[in-house]
PDB file of C-alpha atoms and ligand atoms in Angstrom:
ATOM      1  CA  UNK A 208       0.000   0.000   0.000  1.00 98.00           C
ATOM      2  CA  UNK A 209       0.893   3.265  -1.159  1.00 98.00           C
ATOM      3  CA  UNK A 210       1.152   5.919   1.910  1.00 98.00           C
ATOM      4  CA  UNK A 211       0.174   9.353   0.911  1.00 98.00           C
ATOM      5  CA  UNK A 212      -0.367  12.709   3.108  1.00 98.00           C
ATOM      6  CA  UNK A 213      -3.423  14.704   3.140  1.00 98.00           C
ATOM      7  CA  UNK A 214      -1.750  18.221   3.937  1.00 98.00           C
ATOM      8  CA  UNK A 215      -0.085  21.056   2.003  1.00 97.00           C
ATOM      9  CA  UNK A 216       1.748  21.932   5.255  1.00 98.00           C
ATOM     10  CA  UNK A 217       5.482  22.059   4.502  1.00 98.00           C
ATOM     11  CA  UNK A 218       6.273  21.069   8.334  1.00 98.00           C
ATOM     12  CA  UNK A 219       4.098  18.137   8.760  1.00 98.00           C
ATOM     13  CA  UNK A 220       5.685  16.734   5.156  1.00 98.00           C
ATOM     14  CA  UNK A 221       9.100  17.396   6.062  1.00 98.00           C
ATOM     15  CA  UNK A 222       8.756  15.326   9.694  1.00 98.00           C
ATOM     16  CA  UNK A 223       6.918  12.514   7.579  1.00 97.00           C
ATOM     17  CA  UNK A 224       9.276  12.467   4.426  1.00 97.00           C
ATOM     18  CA  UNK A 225      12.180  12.031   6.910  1.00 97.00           C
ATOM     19  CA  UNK A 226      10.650   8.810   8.406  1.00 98.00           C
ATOM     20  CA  UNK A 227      11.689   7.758   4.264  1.00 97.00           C
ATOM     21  CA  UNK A 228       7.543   5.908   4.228  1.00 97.00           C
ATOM     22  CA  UNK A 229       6.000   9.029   2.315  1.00 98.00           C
ATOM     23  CA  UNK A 230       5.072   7.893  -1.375  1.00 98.00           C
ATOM     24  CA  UNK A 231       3.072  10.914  -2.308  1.00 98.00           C
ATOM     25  CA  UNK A 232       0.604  13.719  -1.527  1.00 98.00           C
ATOM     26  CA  UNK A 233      -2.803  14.848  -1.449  1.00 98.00           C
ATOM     27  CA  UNK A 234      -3.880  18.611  -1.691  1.00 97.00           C
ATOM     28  CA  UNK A 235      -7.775  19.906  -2.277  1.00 95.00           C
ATOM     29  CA  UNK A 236      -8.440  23.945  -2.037  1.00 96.00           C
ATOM     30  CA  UNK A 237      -9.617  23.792   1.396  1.00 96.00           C
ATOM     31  CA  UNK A 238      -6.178  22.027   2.450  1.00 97.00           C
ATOM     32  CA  UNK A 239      -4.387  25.090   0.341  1.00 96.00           C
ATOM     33  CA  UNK A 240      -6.120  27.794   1.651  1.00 96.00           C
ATOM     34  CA  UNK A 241      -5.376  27.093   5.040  1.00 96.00           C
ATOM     35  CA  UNK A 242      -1.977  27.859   4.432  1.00 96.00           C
ATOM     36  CA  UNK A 243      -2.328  30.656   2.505  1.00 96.00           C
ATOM     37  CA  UNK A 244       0.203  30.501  -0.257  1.00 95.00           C
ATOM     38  CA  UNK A 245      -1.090  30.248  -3.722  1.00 95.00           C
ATOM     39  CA  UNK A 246      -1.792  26.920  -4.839  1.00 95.00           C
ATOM     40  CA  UNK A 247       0.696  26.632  -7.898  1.00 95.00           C
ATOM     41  CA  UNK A 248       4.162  28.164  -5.497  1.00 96.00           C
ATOM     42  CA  UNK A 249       2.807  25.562  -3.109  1.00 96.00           C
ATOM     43  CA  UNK A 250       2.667  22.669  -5.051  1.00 97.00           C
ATOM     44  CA  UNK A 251       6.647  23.199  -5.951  1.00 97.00           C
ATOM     45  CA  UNK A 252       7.431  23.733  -2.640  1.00 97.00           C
ATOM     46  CA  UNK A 253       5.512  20.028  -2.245  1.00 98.00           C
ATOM     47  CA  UNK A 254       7.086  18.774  -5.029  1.00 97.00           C
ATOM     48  CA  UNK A 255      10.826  19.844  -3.883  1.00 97.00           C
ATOM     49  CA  UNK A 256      10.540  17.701  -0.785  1.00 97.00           C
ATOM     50  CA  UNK A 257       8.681  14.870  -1.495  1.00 97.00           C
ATOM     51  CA  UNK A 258       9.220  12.446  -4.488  1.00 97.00           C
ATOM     52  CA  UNK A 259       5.976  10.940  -5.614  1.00 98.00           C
ATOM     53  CA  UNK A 260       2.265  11.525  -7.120  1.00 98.00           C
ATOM     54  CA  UNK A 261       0.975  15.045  -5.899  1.00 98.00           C
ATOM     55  CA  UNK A 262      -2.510  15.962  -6.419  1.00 98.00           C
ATOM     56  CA  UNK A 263      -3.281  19.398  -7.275  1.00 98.00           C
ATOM     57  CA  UNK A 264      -7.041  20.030  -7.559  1.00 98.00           C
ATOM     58  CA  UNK A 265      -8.966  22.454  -9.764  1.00 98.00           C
ATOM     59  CA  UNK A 266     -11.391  24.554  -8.883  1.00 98.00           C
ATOM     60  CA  UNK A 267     -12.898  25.679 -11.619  1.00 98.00           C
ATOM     61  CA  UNK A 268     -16.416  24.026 -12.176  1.00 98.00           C
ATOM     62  CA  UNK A 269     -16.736  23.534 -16.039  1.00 98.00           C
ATOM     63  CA  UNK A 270     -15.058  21.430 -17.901  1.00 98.00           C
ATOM     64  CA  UNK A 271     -12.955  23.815 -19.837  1.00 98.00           C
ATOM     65  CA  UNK A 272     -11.661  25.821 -17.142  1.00 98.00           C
ATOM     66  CA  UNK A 273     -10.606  22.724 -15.289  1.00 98.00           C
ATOM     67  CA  UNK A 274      -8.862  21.993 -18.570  1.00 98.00           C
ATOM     68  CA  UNK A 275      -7.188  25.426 -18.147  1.00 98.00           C
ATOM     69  CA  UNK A 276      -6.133  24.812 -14.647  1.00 98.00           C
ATOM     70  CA  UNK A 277      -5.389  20.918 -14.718  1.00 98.00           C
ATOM     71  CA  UNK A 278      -3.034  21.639 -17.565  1.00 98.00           C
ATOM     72  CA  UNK A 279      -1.409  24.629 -16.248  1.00 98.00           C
ATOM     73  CA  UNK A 280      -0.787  22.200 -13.147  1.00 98.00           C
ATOM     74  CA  UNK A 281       0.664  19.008 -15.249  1.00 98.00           C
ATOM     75  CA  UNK A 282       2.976  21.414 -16.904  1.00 98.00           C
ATOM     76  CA  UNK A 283       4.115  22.681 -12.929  1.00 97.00           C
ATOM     77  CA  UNK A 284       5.897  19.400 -12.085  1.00 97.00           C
ATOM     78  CA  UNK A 285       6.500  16.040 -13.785  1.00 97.00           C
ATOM     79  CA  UNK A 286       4.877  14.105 -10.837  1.00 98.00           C
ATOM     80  CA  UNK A 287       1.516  16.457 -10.496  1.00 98.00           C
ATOM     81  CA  UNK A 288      -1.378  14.549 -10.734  1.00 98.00           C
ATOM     82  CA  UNK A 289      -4.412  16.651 -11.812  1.00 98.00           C
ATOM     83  CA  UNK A 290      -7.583  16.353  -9.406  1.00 98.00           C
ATOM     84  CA  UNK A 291     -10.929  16.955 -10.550  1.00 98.00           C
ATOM     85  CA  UNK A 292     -14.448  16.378  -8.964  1.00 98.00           C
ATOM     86  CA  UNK A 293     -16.928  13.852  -9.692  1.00 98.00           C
ATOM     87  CA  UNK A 294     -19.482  15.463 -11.858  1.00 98.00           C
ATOM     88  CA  UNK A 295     -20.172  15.555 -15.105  1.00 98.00           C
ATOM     89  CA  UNK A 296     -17.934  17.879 -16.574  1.00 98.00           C
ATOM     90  CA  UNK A 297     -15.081  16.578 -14.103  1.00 98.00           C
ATOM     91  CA  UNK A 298     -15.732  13.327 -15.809  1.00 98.00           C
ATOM     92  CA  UNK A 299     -15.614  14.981 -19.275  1.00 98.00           C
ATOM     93  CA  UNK A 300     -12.344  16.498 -18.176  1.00 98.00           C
ATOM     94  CA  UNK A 301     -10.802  13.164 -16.923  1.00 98.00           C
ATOM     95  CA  UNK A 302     -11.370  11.498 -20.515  1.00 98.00           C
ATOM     96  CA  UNK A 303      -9.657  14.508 -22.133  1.00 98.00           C
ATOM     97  CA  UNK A 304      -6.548  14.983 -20.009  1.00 98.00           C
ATOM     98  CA  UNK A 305      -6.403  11.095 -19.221  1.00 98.00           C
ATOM     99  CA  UNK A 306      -5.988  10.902 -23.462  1.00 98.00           C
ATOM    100  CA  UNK A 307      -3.980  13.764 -23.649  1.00 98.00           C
ATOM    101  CA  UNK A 308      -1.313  11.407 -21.622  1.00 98.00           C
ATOM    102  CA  UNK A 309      -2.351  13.647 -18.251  1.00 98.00           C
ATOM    103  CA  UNK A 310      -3.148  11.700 -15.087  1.00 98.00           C
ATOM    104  CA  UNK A 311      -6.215  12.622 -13.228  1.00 98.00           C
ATOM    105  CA  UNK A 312      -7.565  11.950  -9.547  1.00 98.00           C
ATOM    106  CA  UNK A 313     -10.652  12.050  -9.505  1.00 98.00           C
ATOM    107  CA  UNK A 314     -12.036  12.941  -6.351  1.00 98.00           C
ATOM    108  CA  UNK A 315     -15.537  13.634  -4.196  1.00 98.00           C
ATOM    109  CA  UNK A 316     -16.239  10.044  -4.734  1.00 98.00           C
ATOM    110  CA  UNK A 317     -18.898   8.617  -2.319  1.00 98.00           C
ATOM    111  CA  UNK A 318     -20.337   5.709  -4.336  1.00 98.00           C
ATOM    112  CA  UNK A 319     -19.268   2.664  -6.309  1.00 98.00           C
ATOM    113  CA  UNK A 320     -21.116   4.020  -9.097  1.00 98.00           C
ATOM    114  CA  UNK A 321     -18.968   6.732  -9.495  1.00 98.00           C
ATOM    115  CA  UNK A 322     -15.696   4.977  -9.456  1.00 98.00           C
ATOM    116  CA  UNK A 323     -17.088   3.259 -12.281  1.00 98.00           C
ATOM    117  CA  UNK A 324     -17.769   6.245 -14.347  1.00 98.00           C
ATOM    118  CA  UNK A 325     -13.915   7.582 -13.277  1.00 98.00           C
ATOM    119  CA  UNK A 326     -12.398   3.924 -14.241  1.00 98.00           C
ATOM    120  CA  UNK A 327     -14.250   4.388 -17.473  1.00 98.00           C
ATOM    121  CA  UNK A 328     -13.383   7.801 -18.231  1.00 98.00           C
ATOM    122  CA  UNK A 329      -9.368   6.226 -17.437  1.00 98.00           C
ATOM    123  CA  UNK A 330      -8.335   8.080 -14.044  1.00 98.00           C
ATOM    124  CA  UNK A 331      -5.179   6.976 -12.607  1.00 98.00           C
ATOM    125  CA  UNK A 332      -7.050   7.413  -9.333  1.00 98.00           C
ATOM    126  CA  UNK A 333     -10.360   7.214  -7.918  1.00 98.00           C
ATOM    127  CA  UNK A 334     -10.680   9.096  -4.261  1.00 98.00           C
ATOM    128  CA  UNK A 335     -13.533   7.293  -2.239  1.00 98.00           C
ATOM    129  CA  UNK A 336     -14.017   9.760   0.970  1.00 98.00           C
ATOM    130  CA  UNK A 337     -14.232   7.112   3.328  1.00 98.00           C
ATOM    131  CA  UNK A 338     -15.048   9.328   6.796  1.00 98.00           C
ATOM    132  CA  UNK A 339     -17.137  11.616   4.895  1.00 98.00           C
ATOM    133  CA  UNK A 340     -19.451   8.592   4.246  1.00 98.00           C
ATOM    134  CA  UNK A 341     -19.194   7.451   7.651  1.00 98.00           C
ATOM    135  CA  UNK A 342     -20.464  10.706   8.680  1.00 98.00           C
ATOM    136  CA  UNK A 343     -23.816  10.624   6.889  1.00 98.00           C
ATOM    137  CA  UNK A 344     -24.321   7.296   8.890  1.00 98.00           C
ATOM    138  CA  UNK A 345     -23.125   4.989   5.780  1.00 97.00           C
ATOM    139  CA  UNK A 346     -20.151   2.732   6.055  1.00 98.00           C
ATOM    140  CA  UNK A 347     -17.378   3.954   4.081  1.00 98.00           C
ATOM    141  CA  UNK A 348     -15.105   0.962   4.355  1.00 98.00           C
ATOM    142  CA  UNK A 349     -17.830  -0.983   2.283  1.00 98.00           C
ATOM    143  CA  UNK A 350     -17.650   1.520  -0.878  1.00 98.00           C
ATOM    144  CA  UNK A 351     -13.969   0.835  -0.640  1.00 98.00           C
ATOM    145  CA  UNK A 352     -14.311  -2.733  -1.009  1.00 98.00           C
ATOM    146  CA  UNK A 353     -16.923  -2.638  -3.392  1.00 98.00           C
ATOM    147  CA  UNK A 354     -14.406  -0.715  -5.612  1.00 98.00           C
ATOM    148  CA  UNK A 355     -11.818  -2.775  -5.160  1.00 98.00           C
ATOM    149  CA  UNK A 356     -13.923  -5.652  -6.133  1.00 98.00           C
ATOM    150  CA  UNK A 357     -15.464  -3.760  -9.339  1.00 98.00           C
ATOM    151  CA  UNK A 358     -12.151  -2.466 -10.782  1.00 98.00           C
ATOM    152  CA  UNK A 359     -11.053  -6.236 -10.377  1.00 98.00           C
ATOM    153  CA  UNK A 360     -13.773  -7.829 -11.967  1.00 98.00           C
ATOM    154  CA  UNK A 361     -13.134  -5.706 -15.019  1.00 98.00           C
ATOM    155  CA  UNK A 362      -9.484  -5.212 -14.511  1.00 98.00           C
ATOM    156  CA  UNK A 363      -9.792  -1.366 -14.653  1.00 98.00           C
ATOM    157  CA  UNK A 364      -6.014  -0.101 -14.348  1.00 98.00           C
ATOM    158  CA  UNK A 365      -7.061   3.360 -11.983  1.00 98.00           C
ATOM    159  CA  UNK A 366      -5.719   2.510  -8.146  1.00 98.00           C
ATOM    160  CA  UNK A 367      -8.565   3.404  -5.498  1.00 98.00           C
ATOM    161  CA  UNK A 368      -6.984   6.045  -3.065  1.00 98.00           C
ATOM    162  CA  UNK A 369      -8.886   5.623  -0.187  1.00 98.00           C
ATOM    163  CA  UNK A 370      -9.271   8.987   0.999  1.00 98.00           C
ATOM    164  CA  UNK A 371     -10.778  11.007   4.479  1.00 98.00           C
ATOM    165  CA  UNK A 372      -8.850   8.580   6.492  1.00 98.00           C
ATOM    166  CA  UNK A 373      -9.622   9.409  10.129  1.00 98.00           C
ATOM    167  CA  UNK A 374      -7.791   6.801  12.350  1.00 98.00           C
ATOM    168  CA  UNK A 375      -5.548   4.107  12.180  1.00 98.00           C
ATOM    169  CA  UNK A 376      -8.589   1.532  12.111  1.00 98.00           C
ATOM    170  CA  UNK A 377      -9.288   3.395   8.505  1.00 98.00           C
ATOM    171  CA  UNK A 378      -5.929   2.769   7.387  1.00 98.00           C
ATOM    172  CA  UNK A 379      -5.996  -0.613   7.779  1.00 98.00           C
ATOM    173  CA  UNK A 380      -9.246  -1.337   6.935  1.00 98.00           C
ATOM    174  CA  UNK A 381      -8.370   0.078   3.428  1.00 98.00           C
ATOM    175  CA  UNK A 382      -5.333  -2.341   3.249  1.00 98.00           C
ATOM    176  CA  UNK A 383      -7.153  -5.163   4.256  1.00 98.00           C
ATOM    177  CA  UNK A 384      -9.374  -4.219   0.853  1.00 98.00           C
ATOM    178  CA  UNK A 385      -7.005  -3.466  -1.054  1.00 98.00           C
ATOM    179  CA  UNK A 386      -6.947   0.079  -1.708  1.00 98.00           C
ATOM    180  CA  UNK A 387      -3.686   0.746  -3.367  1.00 98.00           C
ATOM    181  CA  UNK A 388      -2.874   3.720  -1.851  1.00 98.00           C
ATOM    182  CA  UNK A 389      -3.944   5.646   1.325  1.00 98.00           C
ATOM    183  CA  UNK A 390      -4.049   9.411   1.878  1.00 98.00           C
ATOM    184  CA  UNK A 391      -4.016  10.258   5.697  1.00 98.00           C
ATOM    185  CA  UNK A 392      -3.357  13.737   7.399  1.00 98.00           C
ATOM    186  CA  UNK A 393      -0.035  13.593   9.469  1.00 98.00           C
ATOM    187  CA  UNK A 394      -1.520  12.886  13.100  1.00 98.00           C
ATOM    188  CA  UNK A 395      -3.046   9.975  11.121  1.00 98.00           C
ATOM    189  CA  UNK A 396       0.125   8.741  10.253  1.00 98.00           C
ATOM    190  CA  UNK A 397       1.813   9.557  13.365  1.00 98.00           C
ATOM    191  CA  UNK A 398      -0.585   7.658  15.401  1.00 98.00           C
ATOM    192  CA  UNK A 399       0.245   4.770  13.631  1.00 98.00           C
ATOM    193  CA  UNK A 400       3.438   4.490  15.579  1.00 98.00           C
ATOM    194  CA  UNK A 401       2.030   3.973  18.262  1.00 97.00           C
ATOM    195  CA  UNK A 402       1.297   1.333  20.956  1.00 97.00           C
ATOM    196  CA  UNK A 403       2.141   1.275  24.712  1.00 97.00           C
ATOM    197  CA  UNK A 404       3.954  -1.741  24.621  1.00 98.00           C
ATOM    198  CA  UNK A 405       6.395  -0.543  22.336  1.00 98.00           C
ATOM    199  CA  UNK A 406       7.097   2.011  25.155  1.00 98.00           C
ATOM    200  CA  UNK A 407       7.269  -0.259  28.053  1.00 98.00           C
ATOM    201  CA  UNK A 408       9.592  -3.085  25.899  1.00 98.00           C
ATOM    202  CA  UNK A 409      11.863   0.125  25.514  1.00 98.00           C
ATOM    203  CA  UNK A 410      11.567   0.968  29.097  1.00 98.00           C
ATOM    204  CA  UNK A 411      11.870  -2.510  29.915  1.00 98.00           C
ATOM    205  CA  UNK A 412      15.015  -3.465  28.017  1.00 97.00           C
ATOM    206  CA  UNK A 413      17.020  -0.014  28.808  1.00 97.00           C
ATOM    207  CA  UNK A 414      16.006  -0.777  32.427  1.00 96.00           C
ATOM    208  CA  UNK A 415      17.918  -4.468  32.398  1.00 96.00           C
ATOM    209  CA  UNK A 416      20.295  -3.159  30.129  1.00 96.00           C
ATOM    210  CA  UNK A 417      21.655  -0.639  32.406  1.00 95.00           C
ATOM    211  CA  UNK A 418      21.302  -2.434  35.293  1.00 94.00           C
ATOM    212  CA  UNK A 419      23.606  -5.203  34.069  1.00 95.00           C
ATOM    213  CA  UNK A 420      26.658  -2.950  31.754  1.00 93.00           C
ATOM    214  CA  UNK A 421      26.473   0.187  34.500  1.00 82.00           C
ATOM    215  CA  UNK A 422      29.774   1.258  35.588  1.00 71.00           C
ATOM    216  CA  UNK A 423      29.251   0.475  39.235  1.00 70.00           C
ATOM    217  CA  UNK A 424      29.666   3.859  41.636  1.00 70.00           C
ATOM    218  CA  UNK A 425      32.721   5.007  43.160  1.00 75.00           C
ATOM    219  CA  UNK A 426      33.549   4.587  46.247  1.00 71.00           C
TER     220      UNK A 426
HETATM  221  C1  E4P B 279      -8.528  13.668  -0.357  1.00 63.00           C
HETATM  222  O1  E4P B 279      -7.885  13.853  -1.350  1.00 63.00           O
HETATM  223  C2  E4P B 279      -9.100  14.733   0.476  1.00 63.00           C
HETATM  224  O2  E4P B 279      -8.229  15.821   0.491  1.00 63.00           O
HETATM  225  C3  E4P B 279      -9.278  14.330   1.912  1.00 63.00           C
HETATM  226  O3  E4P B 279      -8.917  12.997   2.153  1.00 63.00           O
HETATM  227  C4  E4P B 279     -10.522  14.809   2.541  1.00 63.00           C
HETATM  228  O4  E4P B 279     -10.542  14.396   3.885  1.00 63.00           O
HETATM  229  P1  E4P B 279     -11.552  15.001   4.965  1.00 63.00           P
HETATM  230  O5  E4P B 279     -12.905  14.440   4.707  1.00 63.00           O
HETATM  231  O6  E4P B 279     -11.006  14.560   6.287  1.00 63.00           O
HETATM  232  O7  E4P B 279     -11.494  16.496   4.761  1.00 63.00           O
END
């Protein structure tokens, strides 16, 4: 599985690409906005420290503007994936870019339905929102398997990038399916780390360590 981070925030992707398990990155306007450098000077900065597939999402509604914008982007950086929503003329845009050789996320995806009209239109990713379903009261995890299952029943060669992964239970949840890759915010990946008896076998083995290779005191 393919680990990808959900921020624009140079900090956070600087800590994670130094752990050396960061494939890639996810950015959407709201992500952008919050750190209030325009989207394109971002997405180098982005691109300068971590080598991989980086999303850059247009926000232009009609299909010819997000040809505009998802161009201008693929032109920004060899690895810049172009994101565009799940609607009609988002679809109409993924089937031009994807045959103009551009690779396209296409994202806002809340059904299997949809990922079939992305597959079909050839994006190189699909982006199920997995905790946005859950919040409506739906079970996300289950669109992500039914995608997984789809795409393999027909071979379909776009990866499902399970997306709005809110805990570590999401994460692997979507590796149990299948999902190719997984876009997380940092604290999502940090908290993967963790587990309290990696702390106390630390504790545990410094303790008997030291005990036994101490210098004894001076008398
Ligand atoms: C994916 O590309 C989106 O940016 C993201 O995963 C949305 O997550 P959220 O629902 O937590 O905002």
């Amino acid at each position: 599985m393919r680990f990808f981070l959900d921020t624009a925030n140079l900090d956070e992707l600087k800590t994670a690409a130094s752990w050396g398990i960061v494939d890639g990155v996810t950015t959407n306007p709201s992500l952008i906005a919050k750190e209030g450098i325009p989207y394109a000077d971002q997405l180098l900065r982005i691109c300068d420290i971590i080598e991989g597939d980086i999303s850059a999402e247009v926000v232009a509604t009609e299909t010819d503007g997000m040809l505009d914008q998802g161009r201008k982007f693929a032109k920004l950086h060899k690895n810049i994936v172009v994101k565009v929503p799940l609607t009609r003329d988002g679809i109409r845009a993924c089937s031009i870019m994807s045959r103009e050789g551009i690779r396209v996320n296409v994202t806002l995806c809340f059904s299997a339905g949809q990922a079939i009209l992305a597959a079909k239109a050839g994006a190189y990713f699909i982006s199920p929102f997995v905790g946005r379903v859950d919040d409506t009261g739906w079970n996300g995890m289950d669109v992500i398997r039914d995608i997984v299952q789809i795409y393999k029943n027909y071979a379909f060669a776009t990866q499902v990038l399970a997306a709005s992964l809110r805990h570590s239970v999401h994460v692997i949840e979507s590796a149990k399916a299948g999902a190719q890759v997984g876009t997380m915010p940092f604290k999502v990946m940090d908290s993967l780390f963790n587990h309290p008896l990696t702390d106390k076998g630390i504790e545990q083995f410094l303790k008997d360590y030291n005990k036994a290779f101490q210098p004894a005191p001076a008398r």
